[in-house]
JSON list of C-alpha atoms in Angstrom, two decimals:
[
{"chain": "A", "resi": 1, "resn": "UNK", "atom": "CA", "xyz": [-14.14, -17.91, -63.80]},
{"chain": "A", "resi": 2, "resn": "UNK", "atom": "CA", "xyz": [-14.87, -15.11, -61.12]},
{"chain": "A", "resi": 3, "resn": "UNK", "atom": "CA", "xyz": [-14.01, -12.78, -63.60]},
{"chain": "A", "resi": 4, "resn": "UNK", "atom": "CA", "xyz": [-14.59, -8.92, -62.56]},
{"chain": "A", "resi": 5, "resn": "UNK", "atom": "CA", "xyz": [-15.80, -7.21, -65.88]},
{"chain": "A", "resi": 6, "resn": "UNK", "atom": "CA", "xyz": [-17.27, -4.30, -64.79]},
{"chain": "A", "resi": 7, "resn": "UNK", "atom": "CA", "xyz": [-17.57, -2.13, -61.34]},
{"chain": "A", "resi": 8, "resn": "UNK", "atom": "CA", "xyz": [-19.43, 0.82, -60.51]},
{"chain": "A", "resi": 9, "resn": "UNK", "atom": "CA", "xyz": [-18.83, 2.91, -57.41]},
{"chain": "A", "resi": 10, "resn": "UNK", "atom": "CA", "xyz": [-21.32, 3.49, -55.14]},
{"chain": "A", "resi": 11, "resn": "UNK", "atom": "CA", "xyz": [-19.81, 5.96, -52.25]},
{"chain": "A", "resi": 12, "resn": "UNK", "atom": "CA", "xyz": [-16.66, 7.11, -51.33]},
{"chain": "A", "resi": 13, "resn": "UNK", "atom": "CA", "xyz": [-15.25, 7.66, -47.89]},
{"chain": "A", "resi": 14, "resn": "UNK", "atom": "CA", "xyz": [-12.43, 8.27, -46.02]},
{"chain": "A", "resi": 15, "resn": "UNK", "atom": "CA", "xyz": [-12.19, 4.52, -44.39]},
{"chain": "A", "resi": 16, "resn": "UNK", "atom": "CA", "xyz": [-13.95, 2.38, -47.26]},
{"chain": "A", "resi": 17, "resn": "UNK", "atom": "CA", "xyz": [-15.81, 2.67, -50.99]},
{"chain": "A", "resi": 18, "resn": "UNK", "atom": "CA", "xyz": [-18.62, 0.80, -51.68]},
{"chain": "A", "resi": 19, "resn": "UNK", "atom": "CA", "xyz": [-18.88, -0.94, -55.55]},
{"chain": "A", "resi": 20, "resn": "UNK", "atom": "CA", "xyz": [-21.34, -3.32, -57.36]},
{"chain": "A", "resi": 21, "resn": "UNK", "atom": "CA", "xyz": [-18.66, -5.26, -59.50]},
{"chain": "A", "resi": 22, "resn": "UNK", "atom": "CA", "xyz": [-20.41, -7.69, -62.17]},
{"chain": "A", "resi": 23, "resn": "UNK", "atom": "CA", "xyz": [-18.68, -11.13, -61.77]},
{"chain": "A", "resi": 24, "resn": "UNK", "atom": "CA", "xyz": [-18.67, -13.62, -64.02]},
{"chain": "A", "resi": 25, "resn": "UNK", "atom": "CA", "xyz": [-19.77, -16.64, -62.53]},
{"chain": "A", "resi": 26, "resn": "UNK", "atom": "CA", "xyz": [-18.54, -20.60, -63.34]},
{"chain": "A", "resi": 27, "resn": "UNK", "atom": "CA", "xyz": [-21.57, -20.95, -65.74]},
{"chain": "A", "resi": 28, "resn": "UNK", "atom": "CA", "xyz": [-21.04, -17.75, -67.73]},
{"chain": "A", "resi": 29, "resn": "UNK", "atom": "CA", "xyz": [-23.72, -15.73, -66.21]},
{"chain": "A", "resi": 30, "resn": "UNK", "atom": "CA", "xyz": [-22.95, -12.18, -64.71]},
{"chain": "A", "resi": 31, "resn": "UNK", "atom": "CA", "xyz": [-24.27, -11.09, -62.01]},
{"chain": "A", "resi": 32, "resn": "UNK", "atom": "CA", "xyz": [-24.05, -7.77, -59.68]},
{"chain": "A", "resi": 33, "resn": "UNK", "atom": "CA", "xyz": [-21.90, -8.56, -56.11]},
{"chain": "A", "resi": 34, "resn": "UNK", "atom": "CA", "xyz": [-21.57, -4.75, -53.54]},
{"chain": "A", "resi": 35, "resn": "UNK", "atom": "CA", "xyz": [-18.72, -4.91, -52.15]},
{"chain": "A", "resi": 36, "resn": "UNK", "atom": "CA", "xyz": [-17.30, -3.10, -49.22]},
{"chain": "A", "resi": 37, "resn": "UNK", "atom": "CA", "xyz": [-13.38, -1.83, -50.20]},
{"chain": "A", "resi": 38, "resn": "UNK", "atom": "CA", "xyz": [-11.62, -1.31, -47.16]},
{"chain": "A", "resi": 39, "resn": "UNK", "atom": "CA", "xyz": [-8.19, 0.54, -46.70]},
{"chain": "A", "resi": 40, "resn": "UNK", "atom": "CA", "xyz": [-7.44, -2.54, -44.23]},
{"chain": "A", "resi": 41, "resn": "UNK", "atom": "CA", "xyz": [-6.54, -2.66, -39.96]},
{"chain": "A", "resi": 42, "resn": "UNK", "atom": "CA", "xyz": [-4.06, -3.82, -37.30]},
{"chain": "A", "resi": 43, "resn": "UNK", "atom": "CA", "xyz": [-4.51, -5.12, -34.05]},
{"chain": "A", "resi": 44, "resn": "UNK", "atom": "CA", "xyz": [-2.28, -5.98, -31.14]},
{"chain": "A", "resi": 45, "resn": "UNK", "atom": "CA", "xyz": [-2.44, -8.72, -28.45]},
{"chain": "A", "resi": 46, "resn": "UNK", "atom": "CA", "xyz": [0.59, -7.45, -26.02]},
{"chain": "A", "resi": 47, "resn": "UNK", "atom": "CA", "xyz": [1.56, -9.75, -23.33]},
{"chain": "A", "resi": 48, "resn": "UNK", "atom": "CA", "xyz": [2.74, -8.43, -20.40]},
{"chain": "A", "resi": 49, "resn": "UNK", "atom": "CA", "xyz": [5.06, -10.40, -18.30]},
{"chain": "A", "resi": 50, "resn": "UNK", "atom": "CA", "xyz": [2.88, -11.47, -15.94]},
{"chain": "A", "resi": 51, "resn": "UNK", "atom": "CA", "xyz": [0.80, -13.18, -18.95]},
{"chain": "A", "resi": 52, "resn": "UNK", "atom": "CA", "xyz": [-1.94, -10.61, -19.05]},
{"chain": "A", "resi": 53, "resn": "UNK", "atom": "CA", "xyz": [-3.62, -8.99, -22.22]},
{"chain": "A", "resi": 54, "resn": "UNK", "atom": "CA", "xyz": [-3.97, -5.43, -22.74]},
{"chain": "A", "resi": 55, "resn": "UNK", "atom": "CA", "xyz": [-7.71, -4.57, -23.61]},
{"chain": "A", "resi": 56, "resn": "UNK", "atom": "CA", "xyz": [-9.79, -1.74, -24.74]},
{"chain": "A", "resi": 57, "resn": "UNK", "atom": "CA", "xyz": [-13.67, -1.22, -24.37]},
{"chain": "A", "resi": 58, "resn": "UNK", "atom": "CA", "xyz": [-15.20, 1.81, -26.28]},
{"chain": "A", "resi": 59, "resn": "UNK", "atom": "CA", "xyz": [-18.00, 2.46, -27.79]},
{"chain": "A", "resi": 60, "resn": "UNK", "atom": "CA", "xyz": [-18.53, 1.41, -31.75]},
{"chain": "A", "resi": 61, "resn": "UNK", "atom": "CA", "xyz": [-21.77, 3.21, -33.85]},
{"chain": "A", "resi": 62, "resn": "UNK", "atom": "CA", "xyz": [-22.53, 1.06, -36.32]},
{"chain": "A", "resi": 63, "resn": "UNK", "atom": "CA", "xyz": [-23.75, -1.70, -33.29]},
{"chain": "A", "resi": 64, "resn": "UNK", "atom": "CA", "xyz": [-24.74, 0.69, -30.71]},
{"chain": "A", "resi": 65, "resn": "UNK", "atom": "CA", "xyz": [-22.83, -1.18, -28.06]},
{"chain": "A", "resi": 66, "resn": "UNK", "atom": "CA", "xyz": [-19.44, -0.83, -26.11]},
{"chain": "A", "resi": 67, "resn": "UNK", "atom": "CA", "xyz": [-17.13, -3.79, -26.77]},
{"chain": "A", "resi": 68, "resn": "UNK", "atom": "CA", "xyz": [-14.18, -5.27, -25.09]},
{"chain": "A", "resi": 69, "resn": "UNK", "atom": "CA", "xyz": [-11.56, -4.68, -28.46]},
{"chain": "A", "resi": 70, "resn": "UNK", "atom": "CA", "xyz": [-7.62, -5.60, -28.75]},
{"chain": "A", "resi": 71, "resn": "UNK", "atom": "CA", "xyz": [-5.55, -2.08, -29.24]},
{"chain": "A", "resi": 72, "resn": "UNK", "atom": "CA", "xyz": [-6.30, -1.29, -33.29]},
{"chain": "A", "resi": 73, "resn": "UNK", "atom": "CA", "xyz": [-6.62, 0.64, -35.90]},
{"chain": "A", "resi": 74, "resn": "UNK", "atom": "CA", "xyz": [-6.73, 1.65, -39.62]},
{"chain": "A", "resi": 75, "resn": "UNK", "atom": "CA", "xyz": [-3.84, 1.27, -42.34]},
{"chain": "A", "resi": 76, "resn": "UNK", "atom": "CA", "xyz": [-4.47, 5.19, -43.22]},
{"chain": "A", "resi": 77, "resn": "UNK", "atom": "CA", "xyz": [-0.51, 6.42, -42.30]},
{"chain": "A", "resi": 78, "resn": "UNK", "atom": "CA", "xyz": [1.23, 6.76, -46.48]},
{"chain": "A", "resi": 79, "resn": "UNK", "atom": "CA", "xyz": [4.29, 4.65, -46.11]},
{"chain": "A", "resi": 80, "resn": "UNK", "atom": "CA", "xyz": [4.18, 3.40, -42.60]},
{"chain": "A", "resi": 81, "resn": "UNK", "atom": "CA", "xyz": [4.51, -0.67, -42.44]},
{"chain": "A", "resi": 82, "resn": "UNK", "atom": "CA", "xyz": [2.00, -3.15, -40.60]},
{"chain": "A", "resi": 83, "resn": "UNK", "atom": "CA", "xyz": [4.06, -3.57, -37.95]},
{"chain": "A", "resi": 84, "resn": "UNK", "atom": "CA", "xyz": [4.84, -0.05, -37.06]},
{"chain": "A", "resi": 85, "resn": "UNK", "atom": "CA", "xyz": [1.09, 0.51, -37.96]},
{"chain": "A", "resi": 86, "resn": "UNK", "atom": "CA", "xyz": [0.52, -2.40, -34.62]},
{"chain": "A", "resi": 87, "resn": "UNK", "atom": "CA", "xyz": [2.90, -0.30, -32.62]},
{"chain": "A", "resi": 88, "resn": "UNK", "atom": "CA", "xyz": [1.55, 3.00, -33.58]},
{"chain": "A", "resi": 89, "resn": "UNK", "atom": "CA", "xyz": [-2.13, 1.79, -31.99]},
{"chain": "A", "resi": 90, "resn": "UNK", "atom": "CA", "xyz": [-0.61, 0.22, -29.00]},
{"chain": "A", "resi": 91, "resn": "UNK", "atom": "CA", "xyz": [0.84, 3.81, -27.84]},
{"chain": "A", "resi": 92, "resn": "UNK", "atom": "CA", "xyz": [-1.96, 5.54, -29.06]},
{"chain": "A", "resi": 93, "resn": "UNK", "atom": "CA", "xyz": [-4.33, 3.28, -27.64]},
{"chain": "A", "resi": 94, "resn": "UNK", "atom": "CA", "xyz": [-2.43, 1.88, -24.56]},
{"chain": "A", "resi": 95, "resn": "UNK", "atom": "CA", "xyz": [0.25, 3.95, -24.09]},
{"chain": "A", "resi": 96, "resn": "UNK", "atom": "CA", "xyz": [2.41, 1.52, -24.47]},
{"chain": "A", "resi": 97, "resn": "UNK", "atom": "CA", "xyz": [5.42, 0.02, -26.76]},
{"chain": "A", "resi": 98, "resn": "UNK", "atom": "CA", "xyz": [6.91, -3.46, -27.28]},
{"chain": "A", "resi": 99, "resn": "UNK", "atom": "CA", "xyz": [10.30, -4.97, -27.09]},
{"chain": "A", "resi": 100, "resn": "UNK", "atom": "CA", "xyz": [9.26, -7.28, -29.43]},
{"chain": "A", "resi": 101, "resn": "UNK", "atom": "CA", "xyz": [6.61, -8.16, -32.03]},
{"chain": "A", "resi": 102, "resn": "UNK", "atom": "CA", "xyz": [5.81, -11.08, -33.85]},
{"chain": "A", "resi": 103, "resn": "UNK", "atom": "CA", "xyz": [2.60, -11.70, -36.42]},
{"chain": "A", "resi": 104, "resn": "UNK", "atom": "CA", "xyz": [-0.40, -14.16, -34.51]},
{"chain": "A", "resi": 105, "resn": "UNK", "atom": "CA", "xyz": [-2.84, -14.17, -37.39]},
{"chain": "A", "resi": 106, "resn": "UNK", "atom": "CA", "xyz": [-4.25, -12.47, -40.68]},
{"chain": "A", "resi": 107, "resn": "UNK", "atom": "CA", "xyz": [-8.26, -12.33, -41.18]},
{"chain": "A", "resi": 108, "resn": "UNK", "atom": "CA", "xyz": [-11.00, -11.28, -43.66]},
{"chain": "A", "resi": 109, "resn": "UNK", "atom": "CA", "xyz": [-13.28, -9.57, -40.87]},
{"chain": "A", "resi": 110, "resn": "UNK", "atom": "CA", "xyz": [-16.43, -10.35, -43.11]},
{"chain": "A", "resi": 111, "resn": "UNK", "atom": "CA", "xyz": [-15.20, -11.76, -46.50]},
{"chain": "A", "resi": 112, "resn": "UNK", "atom": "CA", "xyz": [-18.92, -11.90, -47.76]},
{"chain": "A", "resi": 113, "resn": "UNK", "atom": "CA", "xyz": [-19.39, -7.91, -48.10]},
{"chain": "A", "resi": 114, "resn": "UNK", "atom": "CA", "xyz": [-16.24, -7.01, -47.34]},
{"chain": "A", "resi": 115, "resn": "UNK", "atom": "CA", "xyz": [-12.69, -7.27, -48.38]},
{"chain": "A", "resi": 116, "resn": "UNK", "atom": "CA", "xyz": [-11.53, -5.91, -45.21]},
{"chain": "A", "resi": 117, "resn": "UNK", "atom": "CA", "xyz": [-8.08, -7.78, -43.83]},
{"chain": "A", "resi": 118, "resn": "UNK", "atom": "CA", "xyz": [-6.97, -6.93, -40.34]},
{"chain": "A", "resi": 119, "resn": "UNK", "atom": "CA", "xyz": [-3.16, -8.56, -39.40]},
{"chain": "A", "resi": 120, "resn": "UNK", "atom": "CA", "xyz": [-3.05, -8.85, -35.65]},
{"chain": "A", "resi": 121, "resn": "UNK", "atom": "CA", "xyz": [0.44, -9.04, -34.28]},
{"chain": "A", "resi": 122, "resn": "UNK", "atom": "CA", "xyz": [1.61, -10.28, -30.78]},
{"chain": "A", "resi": 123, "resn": "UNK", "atom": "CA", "xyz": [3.46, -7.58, -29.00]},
{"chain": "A", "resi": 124, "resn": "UNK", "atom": "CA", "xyz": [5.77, -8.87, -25.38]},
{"chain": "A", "resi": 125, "resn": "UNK", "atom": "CA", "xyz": [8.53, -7.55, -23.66]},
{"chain": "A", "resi": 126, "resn": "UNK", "atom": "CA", "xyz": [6.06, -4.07, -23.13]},
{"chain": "A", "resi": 127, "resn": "UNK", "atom": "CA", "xyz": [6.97, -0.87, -21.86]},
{"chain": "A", "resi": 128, "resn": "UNK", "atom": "CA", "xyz": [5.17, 2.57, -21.25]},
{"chain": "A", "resi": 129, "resn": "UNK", "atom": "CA", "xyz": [5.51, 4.95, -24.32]},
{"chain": "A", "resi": 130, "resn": "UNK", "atom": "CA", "xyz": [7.24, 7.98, -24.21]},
{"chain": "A", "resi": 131, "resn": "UNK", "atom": "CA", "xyz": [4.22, 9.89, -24.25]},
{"chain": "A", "resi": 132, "resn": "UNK", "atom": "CA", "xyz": [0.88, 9.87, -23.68]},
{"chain": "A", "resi": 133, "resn": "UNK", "atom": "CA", "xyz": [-1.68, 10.00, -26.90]},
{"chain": "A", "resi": 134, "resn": "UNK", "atom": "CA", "xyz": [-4.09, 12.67, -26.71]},
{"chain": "A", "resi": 135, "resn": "UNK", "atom": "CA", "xyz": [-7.68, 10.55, -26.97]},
{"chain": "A", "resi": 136, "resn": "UNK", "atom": "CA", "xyz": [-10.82, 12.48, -28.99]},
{"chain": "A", "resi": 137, "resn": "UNK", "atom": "CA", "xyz": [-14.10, 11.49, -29.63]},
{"chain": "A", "resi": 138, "resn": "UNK", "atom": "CA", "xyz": [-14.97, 7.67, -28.65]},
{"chain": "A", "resi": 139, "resn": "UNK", "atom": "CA", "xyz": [-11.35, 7.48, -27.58]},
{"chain": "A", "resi": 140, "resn": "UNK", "atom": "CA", "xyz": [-11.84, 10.00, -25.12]},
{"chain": "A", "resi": 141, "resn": "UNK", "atom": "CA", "xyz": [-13.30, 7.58, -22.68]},
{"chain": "A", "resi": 142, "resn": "UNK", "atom": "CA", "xyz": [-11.53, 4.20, -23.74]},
{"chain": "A", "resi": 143, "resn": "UNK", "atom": "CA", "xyz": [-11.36, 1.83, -21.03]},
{"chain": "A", "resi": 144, "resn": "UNK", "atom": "CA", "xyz": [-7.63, 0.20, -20.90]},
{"chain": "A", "resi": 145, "resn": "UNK", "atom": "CA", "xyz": [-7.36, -2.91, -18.81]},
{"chain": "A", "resi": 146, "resn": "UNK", "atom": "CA", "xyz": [-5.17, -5.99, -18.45]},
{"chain": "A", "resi": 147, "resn": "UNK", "atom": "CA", "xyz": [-6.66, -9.36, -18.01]},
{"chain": "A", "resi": 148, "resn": "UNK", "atom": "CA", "xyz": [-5.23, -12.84, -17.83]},
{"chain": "A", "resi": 149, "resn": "UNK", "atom": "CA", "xyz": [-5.17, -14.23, -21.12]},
{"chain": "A", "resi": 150, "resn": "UNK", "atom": "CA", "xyz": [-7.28, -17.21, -19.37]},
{"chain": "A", "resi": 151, "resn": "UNK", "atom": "CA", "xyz": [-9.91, -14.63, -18.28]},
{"chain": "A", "resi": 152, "resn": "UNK", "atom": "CA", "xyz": [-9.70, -12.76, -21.44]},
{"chain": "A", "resi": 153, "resn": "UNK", "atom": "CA", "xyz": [-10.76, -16.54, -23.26]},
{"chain": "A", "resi": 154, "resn": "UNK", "atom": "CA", "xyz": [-13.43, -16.87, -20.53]},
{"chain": "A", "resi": 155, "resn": "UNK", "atom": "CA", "xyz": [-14.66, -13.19, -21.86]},
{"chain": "A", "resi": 156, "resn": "UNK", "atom": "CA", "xyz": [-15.17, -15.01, -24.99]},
{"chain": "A", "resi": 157, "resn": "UNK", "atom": "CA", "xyz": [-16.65, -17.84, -24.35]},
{"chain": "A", "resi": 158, "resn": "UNK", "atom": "CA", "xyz": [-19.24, -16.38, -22.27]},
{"chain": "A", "resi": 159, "resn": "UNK", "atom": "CA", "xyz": [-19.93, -13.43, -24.55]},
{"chain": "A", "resi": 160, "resn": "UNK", "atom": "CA", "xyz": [-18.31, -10.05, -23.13]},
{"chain": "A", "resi": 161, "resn": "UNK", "atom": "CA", "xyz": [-15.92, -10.43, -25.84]},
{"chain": "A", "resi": 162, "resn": "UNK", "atom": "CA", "xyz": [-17.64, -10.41, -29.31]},
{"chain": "A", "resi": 163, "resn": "UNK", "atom": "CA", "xyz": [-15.50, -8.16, -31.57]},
{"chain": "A", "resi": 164, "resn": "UNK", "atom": "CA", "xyz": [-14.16, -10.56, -34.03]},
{"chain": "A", "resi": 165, "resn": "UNK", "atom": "CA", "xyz": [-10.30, -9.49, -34.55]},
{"chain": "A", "resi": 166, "resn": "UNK", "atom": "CA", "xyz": [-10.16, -9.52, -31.21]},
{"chain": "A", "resi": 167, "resn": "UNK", "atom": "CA", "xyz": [-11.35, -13.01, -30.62]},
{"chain": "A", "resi": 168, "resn": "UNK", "atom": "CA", "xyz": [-9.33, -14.56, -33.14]},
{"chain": "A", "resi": 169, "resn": "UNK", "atom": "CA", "xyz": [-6.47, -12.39, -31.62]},
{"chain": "A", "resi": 170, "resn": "UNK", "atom": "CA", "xyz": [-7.17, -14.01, -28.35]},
{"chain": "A", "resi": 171, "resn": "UNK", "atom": "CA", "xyz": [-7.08, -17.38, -29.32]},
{"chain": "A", "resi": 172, "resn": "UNK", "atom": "CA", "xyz": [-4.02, -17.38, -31.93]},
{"chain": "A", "resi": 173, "resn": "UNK", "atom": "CA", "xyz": [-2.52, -16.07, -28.53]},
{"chain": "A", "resi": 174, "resn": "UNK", "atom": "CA", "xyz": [-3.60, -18.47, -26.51]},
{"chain": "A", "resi": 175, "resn": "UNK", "atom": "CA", "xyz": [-2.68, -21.24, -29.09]},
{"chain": "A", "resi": 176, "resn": "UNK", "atom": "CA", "xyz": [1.03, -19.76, -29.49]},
{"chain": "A", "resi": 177, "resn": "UNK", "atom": "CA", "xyz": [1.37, -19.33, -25.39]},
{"chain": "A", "resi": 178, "resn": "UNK", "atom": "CA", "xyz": [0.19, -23.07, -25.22]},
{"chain": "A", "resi": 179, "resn": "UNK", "atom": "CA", "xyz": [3.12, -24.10, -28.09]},
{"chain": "A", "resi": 180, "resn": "UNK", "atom": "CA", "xyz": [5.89, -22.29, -26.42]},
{"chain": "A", "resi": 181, "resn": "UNK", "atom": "CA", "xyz": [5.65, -19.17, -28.77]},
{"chain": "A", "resi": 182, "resn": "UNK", "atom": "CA", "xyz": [7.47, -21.75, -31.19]},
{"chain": "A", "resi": 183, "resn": "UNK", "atom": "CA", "xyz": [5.40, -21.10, -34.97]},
{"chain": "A", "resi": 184, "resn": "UNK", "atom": "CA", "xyz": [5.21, -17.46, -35.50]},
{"chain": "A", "resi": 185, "resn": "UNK", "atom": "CA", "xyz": [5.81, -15.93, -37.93]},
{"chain": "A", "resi": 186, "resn": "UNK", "atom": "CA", "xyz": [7.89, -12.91, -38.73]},
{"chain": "A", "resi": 187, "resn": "UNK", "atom": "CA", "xyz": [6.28, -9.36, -38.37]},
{"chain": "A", "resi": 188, "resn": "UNK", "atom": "CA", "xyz": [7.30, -8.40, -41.74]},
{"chain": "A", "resi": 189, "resn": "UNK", "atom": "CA", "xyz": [5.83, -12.26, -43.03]},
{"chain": "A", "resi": 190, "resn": "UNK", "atom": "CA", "xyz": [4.38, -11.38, -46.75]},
{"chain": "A", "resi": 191, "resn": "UNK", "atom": "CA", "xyz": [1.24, -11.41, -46.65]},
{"chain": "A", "resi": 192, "resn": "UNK", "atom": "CA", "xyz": [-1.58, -14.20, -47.98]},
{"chain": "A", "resi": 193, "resn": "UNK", "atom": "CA", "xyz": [-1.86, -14.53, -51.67]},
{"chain": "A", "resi": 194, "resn": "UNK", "atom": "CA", "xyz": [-4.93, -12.99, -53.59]}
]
């Protein structure tokens, strides 16, 4: 059942492909599904101390719009783990590294086009990088604030924040603040099952 029996490739890019597999579906029929393959993301919800969250706002194409964003980025770096991928974004994006890092959540950003998977890690005990990332193109002018988690959930609520890894971010934070920091998981936890 849900058997892939044939794919054809429809573009190829840098980031993602795009292919119309033919799935077999529960009654035998087959049918064409496009499908978005994605080389995958990381976020990062760092905690500071004083319980704020870092945030970014820059500006994203494909819906025209700035948007208030956790520190993240592609899996595009051969070799380079999910967790140092997390860290890697948080000094490029934030100029900042972490003491230590734990895993908040994993999430299929749009499982019905898309096969996309971002892990978003919690980073805490933050300090300034060594250096400072050079920013290009719609980096270049990335806003970097801190908020109060609190305010960042308000942000959500009332519809400032409305990128989706970074609300689930914000609320696996919230939820593990709330429980003492007690249920994470490992940084280097396996990750979910196909």
């Amino acid at each position: 059942m849900y058997e892939v029996v044939g794919s054809t490739e429809r573009f190829k890019g840098h980031i993602f492909r795009v292919v119309t597999d033919q799935v077999t579906m529960p009654g035998g029929e087959v049918v064409g599904r496009d499908v978005v393959r994605h080389v995958g993301a990381v976020g990062v919800v760092a905690l500071d101390d004083a319980g704020r969250v870092v945030l970014v706002r820059q500006y994203r194409h494909p819906v025209g719009r700035y948007l208030w964003e956790l520190p993240a980025g592609l899996i595009d770096v051969q070799g380079e783990g999910l967790a140092a991928a997390a860290l890697r974004e948080l000094a490029e994006e934030a100029d900042l590294t972490a003491g230590r890092v734990d895993l908040l959540v994993d999430m299929f950003t749009t499982p019905g086009c898309s096969d996309e998977m971002i892990r978003v890690f919690l980073a805490r005990d933050l300090v300034a990088a060594p250096e400072r990332h050079v920013r290009t193109d719609e980096e270049a002018e990335m806003q970097v604030d801190r908020v109060p988690l609190d305010d960042a959930l308000a942000m959500i609520f009332d519809g400032r924040i409305t990128n989706g890894p970074a609300v689930g971010g914000l609320l696996a934070a919230a939820r593990a603040r709330d429980t003492g920091f007690q249920n994470l998981r490992p940084a280097d936890a396996p990750l979910p099952p196909r």
